[in-house]
XYZ file of C-alpha atoms in Angstrom:
327
model
C 163.454 192.746 117.246
C 165.135 196.057 115.771
C 168.572 195.486 116.630
C 170.454 192.371 116.789
C 174.001 192.495 118.847
C 176.299 189.566 119.384
C 179.579 188.417 120.285
C 181.375 185.528 118.867
C 185.139 184.505 117.770
C 185.653 184.327 113.721
C 188.956 182.668 112.593
C 191.391 184.461 110.875
C 192.721 183.513 107.449
C 195.998 183.208 109.485
C 194.427 180.399 111.471
C 193.816 182.308 114.647
C 190.647 183.454 116.366
C 189.426 187.091 116.594
C 186.902 187.760 118.897
C 184.163 190.128 117.441
C 181.036 192.246 118.056
C 178.462 192.290 115.650
C 175.940 194.660 115.311
C 173.053 195.298 112.969
C 169.611 197.453 112.719
C 166.687 196.606 110.512
C 166.245 199.568 107.858
C 162.223 199.360 106.898
C 160.942 201.255 104.361
C 157.578 203.391 104.285
C 155.233 200.536 105.225
C 157.143 199.396 107.933
C 158.861 196.096 106.160
C 162.279 195.740 106.826
C 164.142 196.214 103.652
C 167.690 195.810 104.684
C 170.612 195.558 107.406
C 173.446 198.261 108.467
C 175.100 197.387 111.065
C 178.689 197.079 112.104
C 181.742 194.504 112.858
C 184.509 195.361 115.882
C 187.210 193.275 116.841
C 187.224 193.048 120.430
C 189.865 191.112 120.696
C 191.995 192.987 123.363
C 189.079 193.464 125.517
C 188.745 189.800 124.967
C 192.248 189.363 126.414
C 191.653 191.472 129.616
C 188.585 190.415 130.961
C 190.002 186.576 130.326
C 193.396 187.461 132.281
C 191.170 189.563 134.863
C 189.058 185.765 134.755
C 192.376 184.107 135.190
C 193.622 186.284 138.219
C 190.418 185.486 140.170
C 191.034 181.817 139.830
C 194.837 181.145 140.103
C 197.736 182.234 141.551
C 199.530 184.721 139.482
C 203.169 183.358 140.530
C 203.142 179.295 139.893
C 199.978 179.474 137.778
C 197.865 176.986 140.501
C 194.797 177.208 141.374
C 194.202 179.939 144.135
C 192.661 179.451 147.779
C 189.167 180.874 146.271
C 189.349 178.434 143.645
C 190.543 175.255 145.681
C 187.643 175.949 148.228
C 185.020 175.567 145.216
C 187.049 172.076 144.096
C 186.495 171.485 147.744
C 182.846 171.745 147.702
C 182.160 170.229 144.671
C 183.343 166.955 146.202
C 182.100 167.125 149.328
C 178.829 167.797 147.462
C 180.255 164.399 145.893
C 180.662 162.700 148.974
C 176.824 163.384 150.068
C 175.609 161.640 146.712
C 177.632 159.168 146.699
C 178.586 156.922 149.361
C 181.458 154.670 148.045
C 183.252 158.190 146.886
C 185.772 158.961 148.970
C 188.326 162.188 148.929
C 191.649 163.392 150.801
C 193.695 166.553 151.389
C 197.004 166.787 151.490
C 197.780 170.776 153.563
C 201.637 171.252 153.053
C 204.085 173.773 154.322
C 207.875 174.071 153.117
C 210.117 173.652 155.753
C 212.668 176.635 156.682
C 210.979 178.761 153.736
C 211.509 182.347 155.368
C 215.458 181.670 155.476
C 215.898 181.278 152.000
C 213.963 184.629 151.956
C 216.320 186.182 154.440
C 219.203 184.655 152.871
C 219.282 184.867 148.944
C 215.866 187.149 148.954
C 212.643 186.993 147.558
C 213.655 186.839 143.864
C 214.888 183.592 144.739
C 212.106 182.465 146.675
C 209.488 183.099 144.547
C 211.934 180.462 141.818
C 211.738 177.972 144.141
C 207.958 177.957 145.121
C 207.622 177.877 141.368
C 209.517 175.399 141.178
C 207.566 173.708 143.919
C 204.510 174.114 141.926
C 206.045 172.450 139.101
C 207.466 169.394 141.023
C 204.111 169.044 142.847
C 202.036 168.885 139.564
C 203.987 165.844 138.596
C 202.955 163.591 141.489
C 199.433 164.227 140.656
C 196.799 161.569 139.591
C 194.215 162.073 137.217
C 191.345 164.187 138.858
C 194.199 165.305 141.501
C 194.002 169.379 142.022
C 196.928 171.379 143.504
C 196.859 174.931 144.760
C 198.875 177.463 146.256
C 196.849 178.726 149.339
C 198.878 181.166 150.466
C 203.154 182.260 151.058
C 204.866 179.209 151.179
C 201.506 176.591 151.852
C 199.829 173.705 149.226
C 197.269 171.806 148.867
C 196.686 168.767 147.064
C 192.973 167.137 146.532
C 193.254 163.914 146.557
C 190.053 162.625 144.120
C 188.551 158.980 144.784
C 190.369 157.281 146.905
C 189.909 153.857 148.538
C 191.155 155.094 151.966
C 193.886 157.256 153.768
C 196.418 155.229 152.379
C 196.496 156.339 148.763
C 196.766 160.343 149.604
C 199.757 158.701 151.846
C 200.843 157.439 148.767
C 200.771 160.984 147.587
C 202.169 162.640 150.199
C 205.582 160.033 149.815
C 205.688 160.687 146.360
C 205.927 164.716 146.807
C 208.565 163.819 149.800
C 210.360 161.961 147.201
C 210.426 164.580 144.589
C 211.612 167.400 147.134
C 214.608 165.114 147.865
C 216.296 166.536 144.585
C 218.454 170.130 145.489
C 216.987 172.989 143.379
C 219.524 174.796 141.526
C 218.638 178.543 141.482
C 221.557 181.320 140.424
C 224.095 179.358 141.419
C 222.460 177.392 144.537
C 221.943 174.554 145.470
C 218.429 174.818 147.517
C 217.470 171.797 149.651
C 213.492 171.860 150.514
C 211.516 170.231 152.369
C 207.958 170.294 153.709
C 205.579 168.968 156.326
C 202.532 167.733 155.275
C 199.276 167.133 156.760
C 196.146 164.418 155.674
C 192.371 164.761 156.400
C 190.495 162.508 154.467
C 186.032 163.399 153.800
C 185.850 160.559 156.221
C 186.255 163.097 158.984
C 183.884 165.210 156.954
C 181.890 167.228 159.815
C 179.805 169.510 157.530
C 182.108 173.038 156.875
C 184.653 172.140 154.074
C 186.808 174.852 155.658
C 186.896 172.403 158.597
C 188.720 169.788 156.100
C 191.756 171.946 155.495
C 191.685 172.749 159.249
C 192.322 169.438 160.328
C 194.633 168.930 157.280
C 196.255 172.205 158.725
C 196.541 170.726 161.816
C 198.047 167.954 160.912
C 200.437 169.396 158.937
C 201.580 171.555 162.164
C 202.082 168.404 164.069
C 204.265 166.911 161.308
C 206.310 169.989 161.737
C 206.664 169.944 165.441
C 207.807 166.503 165.315
C 211.028 167.441 163.288
C 209.843 168.830 159.841
C 209.687 166.345 156.669
C 207.190 164.076 157.891
C 203.751 163.364 157.123
C 200.735 163.048 159.693
C 197.280 162.008 159.162
C 194.423 163.864 161.359
C 192.396 161.616 164.166
C 190.007 163.493 166.345
C 192.770 163.669 169.693
C 194.405 166.447 167.456
C 191.658 168.777 166.890
C 191.577 168.111 171.010
C 194.794 169.391 171.493
C 194.396 171.909 169.377
C 191.714 173.331 171.014
C 193.333 172.687 174.376
C 196.627 174.699 173.025
C 194.363 177.356 171.799
C 192.706 177.823 175.300
C 195.959 177.307 176.704
C 197.164 180.383 174.794
C 194.464 182.622 175.709
C 194.832 181.441 179.626
C 198.510 182.798 178.908
C 198.196 186.107 177.633
C 195.733 186.554 180.317
C 197.992 186.088 182.973
C 200.267 188.130 181.364
C 198.039 190.902 181.731
C 196.372 189.820 185.042
C 199.966 189.676 186.840
C 199.582 185.538 187.982
C 203.329 185.581 187.086
C 206.031 185.594 189.285
C 209.927 184.978 189.857
C 211.586 182.753 192.265
C 215.393 182.613 192.561
C 218.328 179.644 192.943
C 221.143 181.051 194.903
C 224.605 180.455 192.824
C 226.945 179.193 195.665
C 231.063 178.718 195.111
C 232.042 174.977 196.721
C 235.402 176.687 197.637
C 233.871 180.081 199.749
C 230.842 178.595 200.327
C 229.663 182.313 199.148
C 226.713 183.524 196.199
C 228.176 184.235 193.647
C 224.923 184.763 191.440
C 221.407 184.202 190.970
C 219.108 181.809 188.635
C 215.348 183.496 188.128
C 213.048 180.635 187.470
C 209.146 181.590 185.818
C 206.498 180.024 188.029
C 202.401 180.741 186.955
C 199.929 180.902 189.955
C 196.605 179.885 187.914
C 193.800 181.558 189.943
C 192.084 178.156 189.698
C 194.869 175.086 189.294
C 197.380 176.738 191.442
C 200.807 176.474 191.100
C 201.406 175.724 187.795
C 205.095 174.244 186.648
C 206.978 175.764 183.676
C 207.017 172.102 181.705
C 203.510 172.615 182.019
C 202.876 176.138 180.110
C 206.196 176.890 178.466
C 205.910 174.589 175.169
C 202.991 175.791 175.171
C 204.219 179.536 174.893
C 206.621 178.344 172.266
C 204.476 176.592 169.780
C 201.761 180.193 170.286
C 204.301 182.548 170.468
C 203.269 183.879 174.001
C 207.070 183.523 175.013
C 207.717 186.349 173.425
C 206.210 188.872 175.222
C 206.555 186.494 178.610
C 209.986 186.616 178.141
C 210.996 190.231 177.779
C 208.853 190.017 180.883
C 211.435 187.769 182.988
C 214.160 190.316 181.719
C 212.442 193.272 182.737
C 211.197 191.718 186.645
C 214.529 190.216 187.045
C 216.743 192.797 186.225
C 214.557 195.271 188.835
C 214.883 192.669 191.253
C 218.749 192.726 190.879
C 218.757 196.383 190.749
C 216.541 196.396 194.364
C 218.983 193.771 196.209
C 222.182 196.094 194.918
C 220.796 198.756 196.350
C 219.742 197.490 199.394
C 222.607 194.908 200.250
C 225.758 197.100 198.441
C 228.339 194.199 199.636
C 226.569 191.951 196.953
C 227.333 194.542 194.266
C 229.288 192.114 191.501
C 226.058 189.373 192.300
C 224.650 188.270 188.403
C 221.436 186.841 187.609
C 220.561 184.767 184.593
C 217.145 183.987 183.170
C 216.691 180.536 181.932
């Protein structure tokens, strides 16, 4: 070859290492024989530092230094491949979400919130066994890959250590902040073909823990997935019901026991489902609260109740002081 080019490290006299780019060119005589080499040695340490930082940014969370979601997914895929090769190998995922983290951000500011996330990350790393990995997936969501377990109890013990670590308050900018986490566990025994499914299952278990009072640990089972699918379907039906005008209000009179006069009305919502008939609030209001549909539904109820009261007061002026309450 006429030219030579190579990147390598050399040790500096101060003991550090520098990256260099070496280039060389063979100088030949009239007969074509190589007589000597001419070349250069260039210090490219700065460029290498930038490249390494870019590579790190692609794999690690810049705030906590933990692996990010992309890197964690790669590690998860590696564990899944190991499950396929080795019958005795098992692992588990701990999906955790900090409870009331938004309150810290809103009351003490995002800088304090970031410091809390850094502190939580440090404590989570203390809970790991050799081979375990913790990652920050997004916001205040973390996930721990618990490697080489005998059964789900090993993962549960790690979750208990996490809860124990978080009992000690964080002191940030003079404030004592108590952090707790809702944790969902899914093991490779629940593996269904796609690594993302395990993340989804652990996430589902975490939401069950949050729904049952926060600061809890829940282990995924198949019934959770079925319930999650049912809630998703119900959310779709609720949104369609709003668009299609399937809700209606009924009014319960509030009567004075002294005079027997109607003093006001209470507006109660009902859902006239096209297939299931009249659905009572106890069946759909909890789902509306869980999925966020309660916000547009509540606005609709308030608007309809106000319109109805305005109409009745115009028709029956003797009831101009009538009130309505919306439950």
